[in-house]
Amino acid sequence: MRLAVLGAGAVGSSVAELAADYGHTVTALADSSSAVVDPDGIDVASALESKQTDGVVGTATLDDALDGAYDVLVEATPTTLGDAQPGFGHVRTALERDRHVVLANKGPVAERYADLRELERESDGRVLFEATVGGAMPVLSTIADFDADHITTVRGVLNGTANFILTRMAAEGLDYEHVLAEAQDLGVAEADPTFDVDGTDAALKFVILANVLHGNGREYTLEDAEVEGIEEIPGSALDLATEDGRTVRLIGEVTAAGEVRVGPRLVPANGTLAVTGTNNIVQLETEHAGRLNVSGRGAGGPETATAVLADVGRLDEN
Amino acid sequence: MSDSTDEVRAYTVRLELVDEPGELLRALHPIADNGGNLLSIFHERGNLTPRGHIPVEVDLEATPERFEEIVDALRDAGINVIQAGTQHYSESLTIVVSGHIVDTDLSHTLSRIQESTDATVTDLSLSAPEGTDDVSSARLRLAAEAGATDATLAAVRDIAHEKDLRLIEPLTAGDAA
Ligand SMILES: NC(=O)c1ccc[n+]([C@@H]2O[C@H](COP(=O)([O-])OP(=O)(O)OC[C@H]3O[C@@H](n4cnc5c(N)ncnc54)[C@H](OP(=O)(O)O)[C@@H]3O)[C@@H](O)[C@H]2O)c1
């Protein structure tokens, strides 16, 4: 498959680097101010080197990339709320050209699911978005295999930064501010960790899950989710939980009634949901096959790129 | 994952005691001896059963097997058990609240919870590492009636909100673990 990769950050650059390994050709790579385009395949290494040294991937523009030759558009620009732009516009252009789209960007599926599906219906292209929920973990493909109608509820941990903070607080008896600073030093938390700790990032993923599970009936956006973060949870709360054989995790849920909730919850300290560090887990409650747990690395450049390339592989099969 | 404490249920036992000193204590022994956890005793002195005995209502927690042993032991001890196994409370809920718990009057918070829900607060632990006038946390165990978990949590949520306390709810969906 020929891939046009929009976004040359952690995810986009990893997709570009790994594509050849999966038998695909990168025909375009773009960042916020530049692009490199070649219908026969760009030189990924030199484009990324030029980004390092000159801050640009090439001399072309993003529009050149969008209008160039590709079978699949990989959208890996920043997730934005509300109108989900500019990602949504990129997706529209590709679908109107009857190209496939693989999203790492959560915006279009979390905030404009109905619009997206509408565009997809009118296109010969398909949209896949495994990478938007739980990085490398095969969550959406598992749901697709089991059939969304046969899954009653989904719950789990889908933010590694918040999980790391809660794990450290419980293990070391340290307070929130201290552990957050440590996480930033380690590169686990970003300089602005707001969306990770206030629950927005996890909520976007559970909204996407709600759209996938209940999407035929109604459209979910972030506004439909009841969201509470982990900011300022005192160490004493974790101590009391630990004393009782429990711990606190930022848990998201899509309930059987179709509500989306994210917030700190008490869970058994040695239970399945109490994954440690930056790990993620999703528990699917199935109608005929009991409970299914999918866990692993929920974020990271190569991890997320792996999920993107798995989607590309699925499109290739059809 | 199975959490063995999940099996502990709350039960109400109605006993008839002869109005003699030491009777109540004698009745409580078989409960403790058989691993039951006494929650509350409602001793209606002055109120007599038609047979002239004193009715006592005891709330306790135990696993179902232990509960049967307790009832047998009570009967073996010659205590008249008029009603047992009425599984009055069947769901135990643990929550943690944080904030200015003491300043916002902890005992008022507890009685608000008891008044606005059908749940009973069966256990309380407080942690106030910075002193009671700073932010502290409390862990509460509530015994809620079967099927009333959601309603109980909704009421607790309102109370926490009203008192500006931060509530950490248990994950109750299914037998989540
Ligand atoms: N990182 C993860 O683990 C992970 C996991 C799942 C999903 N995602 C999603 O994947 C997407 C990419 O994440 P990331 O971690 O790779 O982000 P990132 O490292 O911040 O990279 C974002 C890239 O998008 C480019 N960009 C910004 N605005 C643009 C615009 N208007 N048009 C074109 N390109 C633009 C940036 O350009 P410059 O380089 O010029 O700034 C940068 O190359 C996000 O939507 C994120 O939510 C990430």
Coordinates of C-alpha atoms in Angstrom, one line a residue, chain A residues 141-299:
Chain A
S141 CA -10.4 -5.3 16.2
T142 CA -11.4 -7.6 19.1
I143 CA -14.7 -5.8 19.3
A144 CA -15.1 -6.1 15.6
D145 CA -14.3 -9.8 15.7
F146 CA -16.8 -10.4 18.6
D147 CA -19.3 -8.1 17.0
A148 CA -20.2 -4.9 18.9
D149 CA -23.8 -6.2 19.4
H150 CA -22.5 -9.0 21.5
I151 CA -20.5 -6.9 23.9
T152 CA -22.5 -5.4 26.8
T153 CA -20.0 -3.3 28.7
V154 CA -16.4 -2.1 28.4
R155 CA -14.3 -0.7 31.3
G156 CA -10.6 -0.2 31.9
V157 CA -7.6 1.9 32.2
L158 CA -6.7 3.9 29.1
N159 CA -4.3 6.5 30.3
G160 CA -0.8 5.5 31.1
T161 CA 0.2 8.8 32.6
A162 CA -2.6 8.8 35.2
N163 CA -2.0 5.2 35.9
F164 CA 1.7 5.8 36.5
I165 CA 1.0 8.6 38.9
L166 CA -1.6 6.5 40.9
T167 CA 0.8 3.5 41.0
R168 CA 3.7 5.6 42.3
M169 CA 1.5 7.4 44.9
A170 CA 0.3 4.1 46.3
A171 CA 3.7 2.4 46.2
E172 CA 5.8 5.3 47.7
G173 CA 3.2 7.1 49.8
L174 CA 4.1 10.3 47.9
D175 CA 1.7 13.1 47.1
Y176 CA 0.2 14.0 43.7
E177 CA 2.4 17.0 43.0
H178 CA 5.6 15.2 43.8
V179 CA 4.8 12.2 41.6
L180 CA 3.6 14.3 38.7
A181 CA 6.9 16.2 38.8
E182 CA 8.8 12.9 38.8
A183 CA 6.6 11.6 35.8
Q184 CA 7.5 14.8 33.9
D185 CA 11.2 14.3 34.6
L186 CA 10.9 10.7 33.3
G187 CA 9.1 11.8 30.2
V188 CA 6.0 9.8 31.2
A189 CA 4.0 12.9 31.6
E190 CA 4.1 15.8 29.1
A191 CA 5.0 19.3 30.1
D192 CA 1.3 20.1 29.9
P193 CA -0.3 16.9 31.3
T194 CA -3.8 18.5 31.7
F195 CA -5.7 16.1 29.3
D196 CA -4.1 13.0 30.9
V197 CA -4.8 13.9 34.6
D198 CA -8.1 15.6 34.1
G199 CA -9.5 12.5 32.4
T200 CA -10.1 14.1 29.0
D201 CA -7.8 11.7 27.1
A202 CA -9.3 8.6 28.7
A203 CA -12.8 10.0 28.1
L204 CA -12.1 10.5 24.4
K205 CA -11.1 6.8 24.1
F206 CA -14.2 5.6 26.0
V207 CA -16.4 8.0 23.8
I208 CA -14.8 6.3 20.8
L209 CA -15.7 2.9 22.3
A210 CA -19.2 4.1 23.0
N211 CA -19.5 5.1 19.3
V212 CA -18.3 1.8 18.2
L213 CA -20.6 -0.2 20.6
H214 CA -23.7 2.0 20.3
G215 CA -23.0 4.0 17.2
N216 CA -26.0 2.8 15.2
G217 CA -28.4 4.4 17.6
R218 CA -26.7 7.6 18.8
E219 CA -23.6 9.6 18.4
Y220 CA -21.3 10.3 21.4
T221 CA -19.0 13.2 21.9
L222 CA -16.9 14.3 24.8
E223 CA -19.8 16.3 26.1
D224 CA -21.8 13.1 26.7
A225 CA -19.1 11.7 29.1
E226 CA -19.1 12.2 32.9
V227 CA -15.5 12.9 33.5
E228 CA -13.5 13.4 36.7
G229 CA -9.7 13.5 36.9
I230 CA -7.1 12.5 39.4
E231 CA -5.7 15.9 40.1
E232 CA -5.0 16.6 43.8
I233 CA -6.0 13.2 45.1
P234 CA -4.4 13.3 48.5
G235 CA -1.9 10.6 49.4
S236 CA -4.1 9.8 52.4
A237 CA -6.9 8.6 50.1
L238 CA -4.5 6.0 48.5
D239 CA -3.2 5.0 52.0
L240 CA -6.7 4.2 53.1
A241 CA -7.4 2.3 50.0
T242 CA -4.1 0.3 50.3
E243 CA -4.9 -0.5 54.0
D244 CA -8.1 -2.1 52.8
G245 CA -6.6 -4.2 50.1
R246 CA -7.7 -1.8 47.4
T247 CA -6.2 0.9 45.3
V248 CA -7.3 3.7 43.1
R249 CA -7.3 3.7 39.3
L250 CA -8.6 6.1 36.7
I251 CA -11.3 3.9 35.3
G252 CA -13.4 4.5 32.3
E253 CA -16.6 2.7 31.5
V254 CA -19.2 2.4 28.8
T255 CA -22.1 1.0 30.8
A256 CA -24.8 -1.4 29.7
A257 CA -27.2 1.6 29.7
G258 CA -24.8 3.4 27.3
E259 CA -23.4 5.9 29.7
V260 CA -19.7 7.0 29.5
R261 CA -18.1 7.6 32.8
V262 CA -14.4 8.2 33.7
G263 CA -13.1 8.9 37.2
P264 CA -10.9 7.6 40.0
R265 CA -12.4 4.4 41.4
L266 CA -11.5 2.0 44.1
V267 CA -10.5 -1.4 42.7
P268 CA -9.0 -4.5 44.4
A269 CA -5.3 -3.9 44.7
N270 CA -4.4 -7.3 43.2
G271 CA -7.3 -7.4 40.7
T272 CA -7.0 -7.5 37.0
L273 CA -7.9 -3.8 36.5
A274 CA -5.1 -2.6 38.8
V275 CA -2.4 -2.6 36.1
T276 CA 0.8 -0.9 37.2
G277 CA 3.0 1.8 35.7
T278 CA 2.0 3.1 32.2
N279 CA 0.2 -0.1 31.3
N280 CA -3.3 -0.1 30.0
I281 CA -6.1 -2.6 30.2
V282 CA -9.6 -3.0 28.7
Q283 CA -12.2 -5.4 30.0
L284 CA -14.9 -6.4 27.6
E285 CA -18.0 -8.1 28.9
T286 CA -19.3 -10.4 26.2
E287 CA -22.7 -11.9 25.8
H288 CA -21.7 -15.4 25.2
A289 CA -18.0 -15.7 26.1
G290 CA -17.7 -14.1 29.5
R291 CA -15.1 -11.5 30.2
L292 CA -12.2 -10.7 28.0
N293 CA -9.1 -8.7 29.1
V294 CA -6.8 -6.9 26.7
S295 CA -3.8 -5.3 28.2
G296 CA -0.5 -3.9 27.1
R297 CA 1.2 -0.7 26.1
G298 CA -1.5 1.9 25.5
A299 CA 0.8 4.6 24.0

